[in-house]
Short mmCIF file of C-alpha atoms in Angstrom, two decimals:
data_model
loop_
_atom_site.label_atom_id
_atom_site.label_comp_id
_atom_site.label_asym_id
_atom_site.label_seq_id
_atom_site.Cartn_x
_atom_site.Cartn_y
_atom_site.Cartn_z
CA MET A 16 -64.57 22.27 -12.45
CA LEU A 17 -61.21 23.09 -11.19
CA ASN A 18 -60.76 26.77 -11.45
CA LEU A 19 -57.56 28.08 -13.25
CA SER A 20 -57.91 31.85 -12.30
CA LYS A 21 -55.14 33.09 -10.95
CA SER A 22 -56.94 34.29 -8.02
CA SER A 23 -58.05 30.74 -7.44
CA GLY A 24 -56.08 28.01 -8.41
CA GLY A 25 -53.08 30.27 -10.28
CA SER A 26 -50.45 29.37 -7.25
CA SER A 27 -51.55 25.68 -7.28
CA LEU A 28 -50.62 25.32 -10.93
CA GLU A 29 -48.03 27.14 -10.92
CA ASN A 30 -46.28 25.11 -8.46
CA VAL A 31 -47.21 22.38 -10.29
CA LEU A 32 -45.07 23.88 -13.41
CA ILE A 33 -42.44 24.08 -10.55
CA THR A 34 -42.45 20.56 -9.38
CA SER A 35 -42.38 19.32 -12.65
CA LYS A 36 -39.16 21.72 -13.32
CA LEU A 37 -37.68 20.50 -10.17
CA VAL A 38 -37.94 17.15 -10.71
CA LYS A 39 -36.83 17.07 -14.00
CA GLU A 40 -33.19 18.87 -12.34
CA GLY A 41 -33.48 16.83 -9.20
CA CYS A 42 -33.52 13.96 -11.57
CA ILE A 43 -29.70 14.81 -12.90
CA ILE A 44 -28.35 16.03 -10.00
CA HIS A 45 -29.49 13.46 -7.47
CA SER A 46 -29.64 10.18 -9.60
CA HIS A 47 -27.31 8.58 -6.99
CA THR A 48 -29.52 9.51 -3.57
CA ASN A 49 -30.84 6.73 -1.98
CA GLN A 50 -34.63 5.52 -1.34
CA ALA A 51 -35.27 7.50 1.86
CA GLU A 52 -34.13 10.98 0.15
CA ILE A 53 -35.82 10.51 -3.05
CA SER A 54 -38.39 10.29 -0.30
CA LEU A 55 -38.20 13.64 1.61
CA SER A 56 -37.66 15.33 -1.58
CA SER A 57 -40.90 14.26 -3.02
CA LEU A 58 -42.56 15.09 0.36
CA CYS A 59 -40.97 18.83 0.26
CA LEU A 60 -42.12 19.11 -3.37
CA ILE A 61 -45.64 18.18 -2.81
CA SER A 62 -45.84 20.56 0.33
CA ALA A 63 -44.61 23.66 -2.05
CA MET A 64 -47.78 22.86 -4.18
CA ASP A 65 -50.11 24.46 -1.06
CA PRO A 66 -53.11 22.62 -2.60
CA GLN A 67 -55.96 25.65 -2.46
CA PRO A 68 -59.64 24.60 -1.46
CA GLY A 69 -61.23 22.69 -4.68
CA TYR A 70 -58.02 21.12 -5.20
CA PRO A 71 -58.54 17.19 -4.67
CA LEU A 72 -56.18 15.69 -2.29
CA LEU A 73 -56.26 12.79 -4.52
CA THR A 74 -54.86 14.79 -6.94
CA THR A 75 -52.07 15.82 -4.92
CA PHE A 76 -51.43 12.14 -3.98
CA PHE A 77 -51.17 11.37 -7.27
CA PHE A 78 -48.38 13.86 -7.96
CA PHE A 79 -46.66 12.73 -5.39
CA PHE A 80 -46.30 9.19 -6.33
CA CYS A 81 -45.52 10.07 -9.76
CA ILE A 82 -42.31 11.91 -8.42
CA LEU A 83 -41.42 8.68 -6.65
CA ALA A 84 -41.91 6.36 -9.30
CA ILE A 85 -39.87 8.58 -11.67
CA LEU A 86 -37.06 9.35 -9.29
CA THR A 87 -36.90 5.79 -8.35
CA ILE A 88 -36.87 4.37 -12.14
CA LEU A 89 -34.19 6.96 -12.73
CA LYS A 90 -32.32 5.28 -9.57
CA ARG A 91 -32.67 1.95 -10.98
CA LEU A 92 -31.36 2.93 -14.41
CA ASN A 93 -28.42 4.57 -13.31
CA SER A 94 -27.69 1.82 -11.05
CA SER A 95 -28.33 -0.68 -14.00
CA ARG A 96 -25.71 1.24 -16.03
CA LEU A 97 -23.15 1.35 -13.81
CA THR A 98 -23.51 -2.31 -12.91
CA SER A 99 -23.61 -2.52 -16.72
CA LYS A 100 -19.86 -0.78 -16.79
CA LEU A 101 -18.51 -3.71 -14.22
CA PRO A 102 -16.49 -6.74 -15.67
CA PRO A 103 -18.55 -9.75 -16.04
CA GLY A 104 -19.69 -12.40 -13.18
CA PRO A 105 -21.80 -15.14 -12.41
CA TRP A 106 -25.47 -14.61 -11.48
CA LYS A 107 -25.55 -13.66 -7.62
CA LEU A 108 -28.11 -14.53 -4.96
CA PRO A 109 -30.28 -12.12 -3.03
CA LEU A 110 -27.65 -10.94 -0.13
CA ILE A 111 -25.29 -12.94 -0.60
CA GLY A 112 -24.39 -12.18 -3.89
CA ASN A 113 -21.66 -14.64 -5.02
CA ILE A 114 -20.48 -16.24 -1.47
CA HIS A 115 -22.30 -19.29 -2.86
CA ASN A 116 -19.87 -19.78 -5.61
CA LEU A 117 -17.09 -19.78 -3.23
CA VAL A 118 -18.37 -22.76 -0.53
CA GLY A 119 -16.88 -26.05 -0.54
CA SER A 120 -14.02 -25.34 -2.50
CA LEU A 121 -10.30 -23.82 -1.98
CA PRO A 122 -10.98 -20.19 -2.75
CA HIS A 123 -8.11 -19.60 -5.51
CA ARG A 124 -9.47 -22.36 -7.51
CA SER A 125 -12.86 -21.52 -7.20
CA LEU A 126 -12.04 -18.14 -8.71
CA ARG A 127 -9.68 -19.64 -11.53
CA ASP A 128 -12.58 -21.75 -12.62
CA LEU A 129 -14.82 -18.69 -12.90
CA ALA A 130 -12.33 -16.81 -14.41
CA SER A 131 -11.78 -19.51 -17.15
CA LYS A 132 -15.95 -18.88 -17.67
CA HIS A 133 -16.41 -15.17 -17.37
CA GLY A 134 -12.31 -13.70 -18.16
CA PRO A 135 -9.71 -12.52 -16.51
CA LEU A 136 -11.69 -9.41 -15.38
CA MET A 137 -14.56 -10.61 -13.02
CA HIS A 138 -17.03 -8.89 -10.99
CA LEU A 139 -18.08 -10.96 -7.83
CA GLN A 140 -20.31 -9.68 -5.32
CA LEU A 141 -19.22 -10.85 -1.92
CA GLY A 142 -21.92 -10.11 0.59
CA GLU A 143 -21.69 -5.69 0.56
CA VAL A 144 -18.57 -5.99 -0.77
CA SER A 145 -17.68 -5.68 -4.54
CA ALA A 146 -15.47 -7.14 -5.52
CA VAL A 147 -13.42 -7.72 -9.20
CA ILE A 148 -11.25 -10.92 -9.32
CA VAL A 149 -7.30 -10.30 -12.32
CA SER A 150 -6.51 -13.87 -13.27
CA SER A 151 -4.24 -12.18 -16.14
CA ALA A 152 -0.50 -11.04 -16.83
CA GLU A 153 -2.15 -8.81 -18.61
CA VAL A 154 -4.52 -7.62 -16.56
CA ALA A 155 -2.65 -7.52 -14.10
CA ARG A 156 0.14 -5.82 -15.24
CA GLU A 157 -2.56 -2.50 -15.34
CA VAL A 158 -3.35 -3.10 -11.90
CA MET A 159 0.17 -3.47 -10.21
CA LYS A 160 1.98 -1.41 -12.77
CA THR A 161 -0.26 1.04 -15.38
CA HIS A 162 -2.52 1.96 -12.24
CA ASP A 163 -0.23 0.92 -9.42
CA ILE A 164 -1.02 3.88 -7.12
CA ASN A 165 -4.36 3.67 -7.37
CA PHE A 166 -4.75 -0.06 -6.57
CA ALA A 167 -1.81 0.51 -4.15
CA ALA A 168 -4.48 0.28 -0.60
CA ARG A 169 -5.21 -2.53 1.13
CA SER A 170 -9.35 -3.64 2.41
CA PRO A 171 -9.21 -3.21 6.47
CA LEU A 172 -10.33 -6.53 8.14
CA LEU A 173 -11.51 -6.68 11.56
CA ALA A 174 -8.55 -9.22 12.53
CA SER A 175 -6.18 -6.75 10.74
CA LYS A 176 -7.52 -3.77 12.89
CA ILE A 177 -7.66 -5.95 16.22
CA LEU A 178 -4.58 -8.02 15.92
CA PHE A 179 -1.76 -5.12 14.01
CA TYR A 180 -2.79 -2.16 16.21
CA ASN A 181 -5.76 -0.52 13.96
CA SER A 182 -3.34 -1.88 10.92
CA THR A 183 -0.64 0.41 11.44
CA ASP A 184 1.58 -2.13 10.22
CA ILE A 185 3.50 -2.57 6.84
CA THR A 186 1.25 -5.26 5.04
CA PHE A 187 -2.35 -3.80 6.38
CA MET A 188 -1.84 0.20 6.80
CA PRO A 189 -3.57 2.39 4.31
CA TYR A 190 -1.66 3.62 1.03
CA GLY A 191 -0.21 6.96 2.15
CA GLU A 192 2.79 9.12 3.31
CA GLN A 193 3.05 7.64 6.48
CA TRP A 194 2.87 4.01 4.67
CA LYS A 195 5.53 5.14 1.90
CA GLN A 196 8.10 6.19 5.18
CA LEU A 197 7.63 2.91 7.17
CA ARG A 198 7.99 0.94 3.38
CA LYS A 199 11.34 2.88 3.50
CA ILE A 200 12.61 1.60 7.15
CA CYS A 201 11.65 -1.43 5.99
CA SER A 202 13.04 -1.87 2.24
CA LEU A 203 16.71 0.21 3.49
CA GLU A 204 16.88 -0.63 7.64
CA LEU A 205 15.26 -3.23 8.32
CA LEU A 206 14.71 -5.88 5.70
CA SER A 207 17.28 -5.01 3.34
CA MET A 208 19.84 -7.43 1.54
CA ASN A 209 22.62 -6.62 4.32
CA ARG A 210 20.51 -6.67 7.16
CA VAL A 211 19.48 -10.40 5.70
CA LYS A 212 23.19 -11.43 5.26
CA SER A 213 23.79 -10.11 9.05
CA PHE A 214 21.65 -12.81 10.21
CA ARG A 215 23.47 -15.63 8.46
CA GLN A 216 24.72 -17.26 11.49
CA ILE A 217 21.32 -17.57 13.30
CA ARG A 218 20.19 -19.46 10.36
CA GLU A 219 23.18 -21.55 10.29
CA GLU A 220 23.40 -22.66 13.28
CA GLU A 221 19.41 -23.23 13.69
CA MET A 222 19.41 -25.29 10.79
CA SER A 223 22.47 -27.18 12.27
CA ASN A 224 20.54 -27.72 15.20
CA LEU A 225 17.55 -29.20 13.34
CA VAL A 226 20.49 -31.51 11.05
CA LYS A 227 21.27 -32.93 14.40
CA ARG A 228 17.86 -33.40 15.93
CA LEU A 229 17.13 -35.52 12.74
CA ALA A 230 20.45 -37.46 12.69
CA SER A 231 18.94 -38.75 15.91
CA SER A 232 15.59 -40.00 14.58
CA ALA A 233 17.27 -41.64 11.08
CA GLY A 234 15.52 -44.82 9.86
CA SER A 235 12.49 -43.35 12.17
CA PRO A 236 9.16 -41.55 10.50
CA VAL A 237 9.84 -37.88 11.46
CA ASN A 238 7.26 -35.06 10.98
CA LEU A 239 9.26 -32.53 8.41
CA THR A 240 6.09 -30.19 8.54
CA GLU A 241 6.18 -29.65 12.18
CA CYS A 242 10.21 -29.16 12.59
CA ILE A 243 10.53 -27.11 9.45
CA MET A 244 7.35 -24.66 11.38
CA SER A 245 9.17 -24.73 14.69
CA LEU A 246 12.85 -23.73 13.07
CA ALA A 247 10.95 -21.27 10.92
CA PHE A 248 9.73 -19.64 14.27
CA THR A 249 12.88 -19.84 16.14
CA ILE A 250 14.29 -18.02 13.44
CA VAL A 251 12.67 -15.55 13.35
CA ALA A 252 12.52 -15.12 16.76
CA ARG A 253 15.92 -14.83 17.01
CA THR A 254 16.48 -12.13 14.54
CA THR A 255 13.98 -10.13 16.04
CA PHE A 256 14.54 -10.62 19.64
CA GLY A 257 18.36 -11.39 19.62
CA LYS A 258 19.02 -13.81 22.09
CA LYS A 259 16.55 -16.38 22.81
CA CYS A 260 14.30 -14.37 25.60
CA SER A 261 12.11 -15.49 28.18
CA ARG A 262 8.65 -15.02 26.73
CA GLN A 263 9.47 -16.32 23.48
CA GLU A 264 7.78 -19.69 24.59
CA GLN A 265 4.70 -17.70 25.78
CA PHE A 266 5.03 -15.80 22.20
CA ILE A 267 5.45 -18.39 19.46
CA PRO A 268 1.98 -20.41 20.05
CA LEU A 269 -0.10 -16.95 20.53
CA VAL A 270 1.39 -16.04 16.99
CA ALA A 271 0.49 -19.42 15.47
CA GLU A 272 -2.96 -18.64 16.84
CA ALA A 273 -3.05 -15.51 15.31
CA VAL A 274 -1.90 -17.07 11.67
CA ARG A 275 -4.68 -19.40 12.24
CA ARG A 276 -7.14 -16.67 12.72
CA LEU A 277 -6.01 -14.71 10.02
CA SER A 278 -6.07 -17.56 7.82
CA GLY A 279 -9.99 -17.91 8.24
CA PHE A 280 -12.71 -16.85 5.72
CA ASP A 281 -14.55 -14.12 8.80
CA ILE A 282 -18.47 -13.20 7.70
CA ASN A 283 -17.51 -9.51 9.62
CA ASP A 284 -15.56 -8.32 6.33
CA VAL A 285 -17.83 -9.12 3.86
CA PHE A 286 -20.75 -7.92 5.87
CA PRO A 287 -19.22 -5.12 7.51
CA SER A 288 -22.16 -3.00 8.79
CA LEU A 289 -23.42 -6.05 10.63
CA THR A 290 -21.75 -5.08 13.95
CA TRP A 291 -23.56 -7.32 15.86
CA LEU A 292 -22.38 -10.54 14.03
CA HIS A 293 -18.79 -9.48 15.90
CA VAL A 294 -21.34 -10.58 19.16
CA ILE A 295 -22.65 -13.52 17.94
CA SER A 296 -19.99 -14.78 16.54
CA GLY A 297 -17.41 -13.94 19.69
CA VAL A 298 -14.50 -13.57 16.43
CA LYS A 299 -13.82 -9.99 17.79
CA LEU A 300 -13.70 -11.13 21.84
CA LYS A 301 -11.34 -14.19 20.91
CA LEU A 302 -9.17 -11.75 18.68
CA GLU A 303 -8.93 -9.15 21.31
CA LYS A 304 -7.80 -11.80 23.92
CA ILE A 305 -4.75 -12.66 21.73
CA HIS A 306 -4.29 -8.97 21.09
CA HIS A 307 -4.09 -8.00 24.83
CA GLU A 308 -1.91 -11.79 25.21
CA MET A 309 0.85 -10.96 22.81
CA ASP A 310 1.15 -6.83 23.30
CA GLY A 311 2.02 -7.90 26.82
CA ILE A 312 4.84 -9.60 26.11
CA LEU A 313 6.17 -7.41 23.47
CA GLU A 314 5.93 -4.15 25.55
CA THR A 315 7.97 -6.15 27.85
CA ILE A 316 10.82 -7.73 25.27
CA ILE A 317 10.81 -3.80 23.66
CA ARG A 318 11.02 -2.08 26.78
CA GLU A 319 14.46 -4.13 28.08
CA HIS A 320 15.42 -3.72 24.55
CA GLY A 321 15.23 -0.11 24.60
CA GLU A 322 16.82 -0.20 28.31
CA SER A 323 19.73 -1.99 26.74
CA ARG A 324 20.28 -0.45 23.37
CA ALA A 325 22.60 2.40 24.47
CA ILE A 326 25.21 -0.32 24.86
CA LYS A 327 24.64 -2.48 21.49
CA THR A 328 26.02 -0.84 17.95
CA GLY A 329 25.73 -3.52 16.10
CA GLU A 330 29.43 -4.69 15.43
CA GLY A 331 31.52 -7.86 15.78
CA ASP A 332 29.95 -10.66 16.17
CA THR A 333 26.69 -9.64 17.38
CA PRO A 334 24.61 -8.38 14.90
CA LEU A 335 21.41 -5.81 15.97
CA ASP A 336 18.46 -7.43 15.63
CA LEU A 337 15.23 -6.16 13.90
CA ILE A 338 13.70 -4.53 17.19
CA ASP A 339 17.22 -2.85 17.95
CA VAL A 340 16.83 -1.55 14.35
CA LEU A 341 13.00 -0.18 14.93
CA LEU A 342 13.86 1.68 17.72
CA LYS A 343 16.62 3.74 16.11
CA PHE A 344 13.42 5.00 14.17
CA GLU A 345 11.34 5.42 18.05
CA GLU A 346 12.75 9.24 17.99
CA HIS A 347 12.73 11.90 14.82
CA ASP A 348 15.00 10.71 11.87
CA GLU A 349 16.58 13.52 9.85
CA ASP A 350 13.24 13.51 7.62
CA GLY A 351 11.06 14.32 10.75
CA PHE A 352 9.57 10.97 10.93
CA PHE A 353 9.14 8.63 13.15
CA LEU A 354 7.62 5.09 14.63
CA SER A 355 5.47 5.19 17.30
CA ARG A 356 5.39 1.98 19.80
CA THR A 357 2.10 0.77 18.30
CA ASN A 358 4.31 1.06 15.17
CA ILE A 359 7.06 -1.35 16.42
CA LYS A 360 5.10 -3.87 17.73
CA ALA A 361 2.75 -3.80 14.60
CA VAL A 362 5.54 -4.63 12.52
CA VAL A 363 7.25 -7.10 14.49
CA LEU A 364 3.76 -9.36 14.05
CA ASP A 365 4.00 -8.63 10.32
CA ILE A 366 7.85 -10.16 10.46
CA PHE A 367 6.28 -13.24 12.61
CA THR A 368 3.66 -13.90 10.92
CA GLY A 369 4.94 -13.63 7.22
CA GLY A 370 8.44 -14.78 8.27
CA SER A 371 7.53 -18.10 9.14
CA GLU A 372 5.08 -19.14 7.89
CA THR A 373 5.43 -18.84 4.27
CA SER A 374 8.85 -19.79 4.27
CA ALA A 375 8.26 -22.89 5.82
CA THR A 376 5.29 -24.22 3.62
CA THR A 377 7.32 -22.99 0.77
CA VAL A 378 10.07 -25.42 1.97
CA ASN A 379 7.57 -28.08 2.79
CA TRP A 380 6.08 -27.97 -0.88
CA ALA A 381 9.40 -28.14 -2.41
CA MET A 382 10.12 -31.34 -0.33
CA ALA A 383 6.93 -33.03 -1.00
CA GLU A 384 7.14 -32.58 -4.61
CA MET A 385 10.68 -33.79 -4.95
CA MET A 386 9.54 -36.82 -2.61
CA LYS A 387 6.54 -37.64 -5.30
CA ARG A 388 9.27 -37.42 -8.45
CA PRO A 389 12.40 -39.16 -6.65
CA LYS A 390 14.77 -38.30 -9.84
CA ILE A 391 14.18 -34.09 -9.08
CA LEU A 392 15.26 -35.15 -6.22
CA ALA A 393 18.43 -37.70 -6.75
CA ARG A 394 19.51 -34.65 -9.30
CA ALA A 395 18.99 -32.08 -6.52
CA GLN A 396 21.18 -33.69 -4.51
CA ALA A 397 24.25 -34.71 -6.21
CA GLU A 398 24.16 -30.76 -6.94
CA VAL A 399 24.14 -29.81 -3.56
CA ARG A 400 26.92 -32.49 -3.05
CA ARG A 401 28.82 -31.52 -5.68
CA VAL A 402 28.96 -28.16 -4.44
CA PHE A 403 29.60 -28.63 -1.26
CA GLY A 404 31.38 -32.15 -0.80
CA GLY A 405 34.90 -30.83 -0.60
CA GLN A 406 33.76 -28.48 2.35
CA GLY A 407 31.92 -31.19 4.01
CA ARG A 408 28.84 -29.01 5.11
CA VAL A 409 27.02 -26.14 3.50
CA VAL A 410 28.00 -22.77 3.11
CA GLU A 411 25.10 -20.27 2.72
CA GLN A 412 27.20 -17.67 0.64
CA ASP A 413 27.64 -20.32 -1.69
CA LEU A 414 23.91 -21.30 -2.29
CA PRO A 415 24.01 -18.94 -5.71
CA GLU A 416 26.28 -21.92 -6.86
CA LEU A 417 23.34 -24.46 -6.90
CA LYS A 418 21.18 -23.19 -10.15
CA PHE A 419 19.32 -26.76 -10.23
CA MET A 420 17.82 -26.24 -6.57
CA THR A 421 17.05 -22.61 -7.47
CA SER A 422 15.52 -23.52 -10.35
CA ILE A 423 13.34 -26.06 -7.94
CA ILE A 424 12.55 -23.08 -5.56
CA LYS A 425 11.04 -20.73 -8.80
CA GLU A 426 8.94 -23.94 -9.45
CA THR A 427 7.71 -24.08 -6.35
CA LEU A 428 6.60 -20.73 -5.98
CA ARG A 429 4.82 -20.97 -9.36
CA LEU A 430 2.83 -23.84 -8.08
CA HIS A 431 2.22 -22.98 -4.67
CA PRO A 432 2.78 -19.09 -4.38
CA PRO A 433 2.56 -18.46 -0.56
CA GLY A 434 0.28 -16.02 -1.01
CA PRO A 435 -2.41 -16.73 -3.55
CA LEU A 436 -4.93 -14.20 -3.56
CA ILE A 437 -3.17 -11.08 -3.58
CA PRO A 438 -5.53 -7.85 -2.14
CA ARG A 439 -5.86 -4.21 -3.11
CA GLU A 440 -8.46 -1.68 -3.28
CA CYS A 441 -9.38 0.92 -5.71
CA GLN A 442 -8.80 4.36 -4.48
CA GLY A 443 -10.44 6.14 -7.18
CA ARG A 444 -12.83 5.25 -10.19
CA CYS A 445 -10.58 3.52 -12.55
CA LYS A 446 -11.12 1.90 -16.22
CA ILE A 447 -9.54 -1.27 -16.59
CA ASP A 448 -9.88 -3.71 -19.75
CA ARG A 449 -12.93 -1.58 -20.82
CA PHE A 450 -14.33 -1.87 -17.35
CA GLU A 451 -15.22 0.77 -14.61
CA ILE A 452 -13.87 0.06 -11.13
CA PRO A 453 -15.65 2.04 -8.75
CA GLU A 454 -13.94 3.72 -5.47
CA LYS A 455 -13.58 1.05 -2.86
CA THR A 456 -13.60 -1.94 -4.94
CA ARG A 457 -11.72 -5.02 -3.69
CA VAL A 458 -9.41 -5.99 -6.05
CA ILE A 459 -8.03 -9.72 -5.65
CA VAL A 460 -5.38 -10.50 -8.27
CA ASN A 461 -4.95 -14.42 -8.42
CA ALA A 462 -1.50 -15.48 -8.82
CA PHE A 463 -2.17 -18.66 -8.28
CA ALA A 464 -4.46 -19.24 -11.49
CA ILE A 465 -1.33 -16.65 -13.11
CA GLY A 466 1.42 -19.39 -12.03
CA ARG A 467 -0.67 -22.47 -14.25
CA ASP A 468 -2.23 -20.29 -17.23
CA PRO A 469 -1.25 -22.53 -20.31
CA LYS A 470 -1.22 -19.14 -22.24
CA TYR A 471 2.22 -18.30 -20.68
CA TRP A 472 3.14 -21.69 -19.45
CA THR A 473 4.01 -24.96 -21.29
CA ASP A 474 2.30 -28.01 -19.16
CA PRO A 475 1.61 -25.67 -16.41
CA GLU A 476 0.39 -28.60 -13.73
CA ALA A 477 3.80 -30.53 -14.03
CA PHE A 478 6.13 -30.02 -11.22
CA ASP A 479 9.06 -29.11 -14.09
CA PRO A 480 11.85 -27.28 -12.55
CA GLU A 481 13.96 -27.20 -16.10
CA ARG A 482 11.49 -24.80 -17.00
CA PHE A 483 13.37 -21.92 -14.88
CA LEU A 484 16.85 -23.37 -15.89
CA GLU A 485 17.15 -20.84 -19.26
CA SER A 486 14.89 -18.58 -18.32
CA HIS A 487 15.30 -15.19 -16.93
CA VAL A 488 11.69 -15.30 -15.17
CA ASP A 489 12.66 -13.96 -11.98
CA TYR A 490 10.85 -12.98 -8.32
CA LYS A 491 10.93 -9.40 -8.68
CA GLY A 492 7.72 -8.31 -9.65
CA CYS A 493 8.78 -7.33 -12.77
CA ASN A 494 7.48 -10.95 -15.38
CA PHE A 495 3.39 -11.00 -14.33
CA GLU A 496 3.30 -14.03 -15.35
CA TYR A 497 5.25 -15.21 -12.58
CA ILE A 498 3.99 -13.25 -9.19
CA PRO A 499 4.56 -15.31 -5.92
CA PHE A 500 5.44 -12.12 -3.77
CA GLY A 501 2.82 -9.71 -5.69
CA ALA A 502 4.73 -6.76 -7.98
CA GLY A 503 4.36 -2.85 -7.98
CA ARG A 504 4.47 -0.93 -4.27
CA ARG A 505 2.61 -3.62 -2.60
CA ILE A 506 5.72 -6.16 -3.62
CA CYS A 507 6.52 -8.69 -0.43
CA PRO A 508 9.59 -6.48 1.49
CA GLY A 509 10.31 -9.53 3.47
CA MET A 510 11.47 -11.36 -0.24
CA ALA A 511 14.89 -11.80 0.47
CA TYR A 512 14.47 -12.75 4.38
CA GLY A 513 11.92 -15.91 3.33
CA LEU A 514 14.52 -16.63 0.23
CA ALA A 515 17.27 -16.83 2.27
CA ASN A 516 15.79 -19.23 4.90
CA VAL A 517 14.45 -21.42 2.23
CA GLY A 518 17.59 -21.43 0.34
CA LEU A 519 19.89 -23.10 3.49
CA GLN A 520 17.17 -25.15 4.55
CA LEU A 521 16.63 -26.95 1.49
CA ALA A 522 20.39 -27.08 0.74
CA MET A 523 20.91 -28.87 4.34
CA LEU A 524 18.00 -31.11 4.25
CA LEU A 525 19.27 -32.36 0.74
CA TYR A 526 23.01 -32.25 1.93
CA HIS A 527 22.92 -34.60 4.92
CA PHE A 528 19.64 -36.59 4.44
CA ASN A 529 18.34 -39.56 1.94
CA TRP A 530 14.58 -39.63 2.27
CA LYS A 531 12.17 -41.67 1.36
CA LEU A 532 8.36 -42.55 2.73
CA PRO A 533 6.54 -43.96 5.49
CA ASN A 534 5.10 -47.48 5.41
CA GLY A 535 6.06 -48.71 2.19
CA MET A 536 4.05 -45.61 0.54
CA LYS A 537 4.82 -45.31 -2.94
CA ASN A 538 5.90 -41.87 -4.23
CA GLU A 539 3.42 -41.31 -6.84
CA ASP A 540 0.31 -41.95 -3.40
CA LEU A 541 1.60 -38.64 -1.81
CA ASP A 542 -1.23 -36.97 -1.20
CA MET A 543 -0.72 -33.24 -2.48
CA THR A 544 -4.31 -31.88 -1.57
CA GLU A 545 -3.99 -28.14 -0.69
CA SER A 546 -5.35 -26.26 3.08
CA PHE A 547 -6.18 -22.70 2.71
CA GLY A 548 -5.54 -20.45 5.39
CA LEU A 549 -2.51 -17.38 5.56
CA SER A 550 -0.42 -19.27 3.46
CA VAL A 551 -1.75 -22.22 1.16
CA ARG A 552 -0.31 -25.59 3.12
CA ARG A 553 -0.35 -29.16 2.41
CA LYS A 554 -3.60 -30.70 4.14
CA ASP A 555 -1.65 -32.78 5.88
CA ASP A 556 1.84 -32.95 7.62
CA LEU A 557 4.93 -34.77 5.84
CA ILE A 558 5.85 -37.45 7.51
CA LEU A 559 9.48 -38.71 6.15
CA ILE A 560 12.07 -41.08 7.16
CA PRO A 561 15.98 -39.51 6.91
CA THR A 562 18.67 -41.70 6.94
CA SER A 563 21.85 -39.59 7.26
CA TYR A 564 24.31 -38.88 4.12
CA HIS A 565 27.37 -38.18 6.15
CA LEU A 566 27.22 -35.79 9.02
CA HIS A 567 30.71 -33.86 10.26
#
């Protein structure tokens, strides 16, 4: 019989009551603790009981397991309450979550199909990563405008950390004061409209060189995809480095490989805690090798620019190249802000990866869509030849007169946004469309799904440039049903740079050549299958036969 007198067992009963009180309070205060912390807390409470002789050991363990069970149940209930506030989503498998839902199909299409079942704000568990998918203009507006600051961050990825100097570039840098200063430099100095205009001669020269090469192959099949990609890299190299440099031929293949590495799915990014995966996959070593080689080339080029900077003014026929512009900020500016050498290198890589891949992909899609629809192609050619026929060549400053061709570019970007999935990260717990988005959740805006939503677009799967002829919808991120370059603070800073390249290239291809498919292929048989990457390319290269229209 248990003696409850104060002299023999009172302290034990008193400690049990204290323990009960502590458990009650602890359940409120520590409902977020993990299992190890729960067990430790429980053991500490049991040790406080100080069992006396005659107090059965079995009873002590009984209290221990009761406490552990109560805390475990409360923890699960709390987790369940948090989960219930998340947006809906498909069922999840243990460990991998919803990764299986994205296997075997293009991610932007898989996510669109899932959103049609689970709603425009959908939760997925991708391994260890909690992700929310946005698939409507209304929710995109909340994320990229109403709560833009809270979603202005980007999640760090293994490739971005290694290739872009620990994510010190404009694309992947965490949101903060340094990012805002760097963004300001890009908007006002590096990629401003005036800076883009200053590179007009480079664009026209390189495009004229391509026209001559195509003319020499007139009547024979050419790989237009390769031609346009090579042109894009050359233009970016000249605008960034200035005159053609000896290391350019080594650098461009490395950038192409970096783009390929950035394009693929990396298991390390959905299981970041399993660092041993880096070793098994070998991905980290490959990325570090590419980074080391690119860094050596960039260091040489930047050092040469630094030595010659004193005699370059940017006046006359030789504009400052982009490295010259960046080097102006290597020392403190009037606000005390400066760019480090690694910042400069990281931004240069941004320009190469973004400025080459996306513009070339857009030109390739536009030509493919027109080849599939000969009437649209003929109308575009007639417009270009009417506007520039008297001049005998395409002049960039007159491109705004090409209303129909501009609509073709807009329609191409609607159906084929260069980056169909726009990544953000939630910086603080936030409520969107009745649902709670926890801190550090990855938010992915599906621009592809929004651009093909029948709620906003008539016959959304059809390529119909006329829809933009009388429309005021533009690329600038104010119309959330059309966000090929994103919106808000993280909108693509190189939009003007890319569009200038796309417009001139398309106009000159349409002006100088008639085009047909090889081997008697019918226009309607042209394969438009996509291939997912840093930008969504056509799976197959575009092979066409050019016929010179006229060349002066």
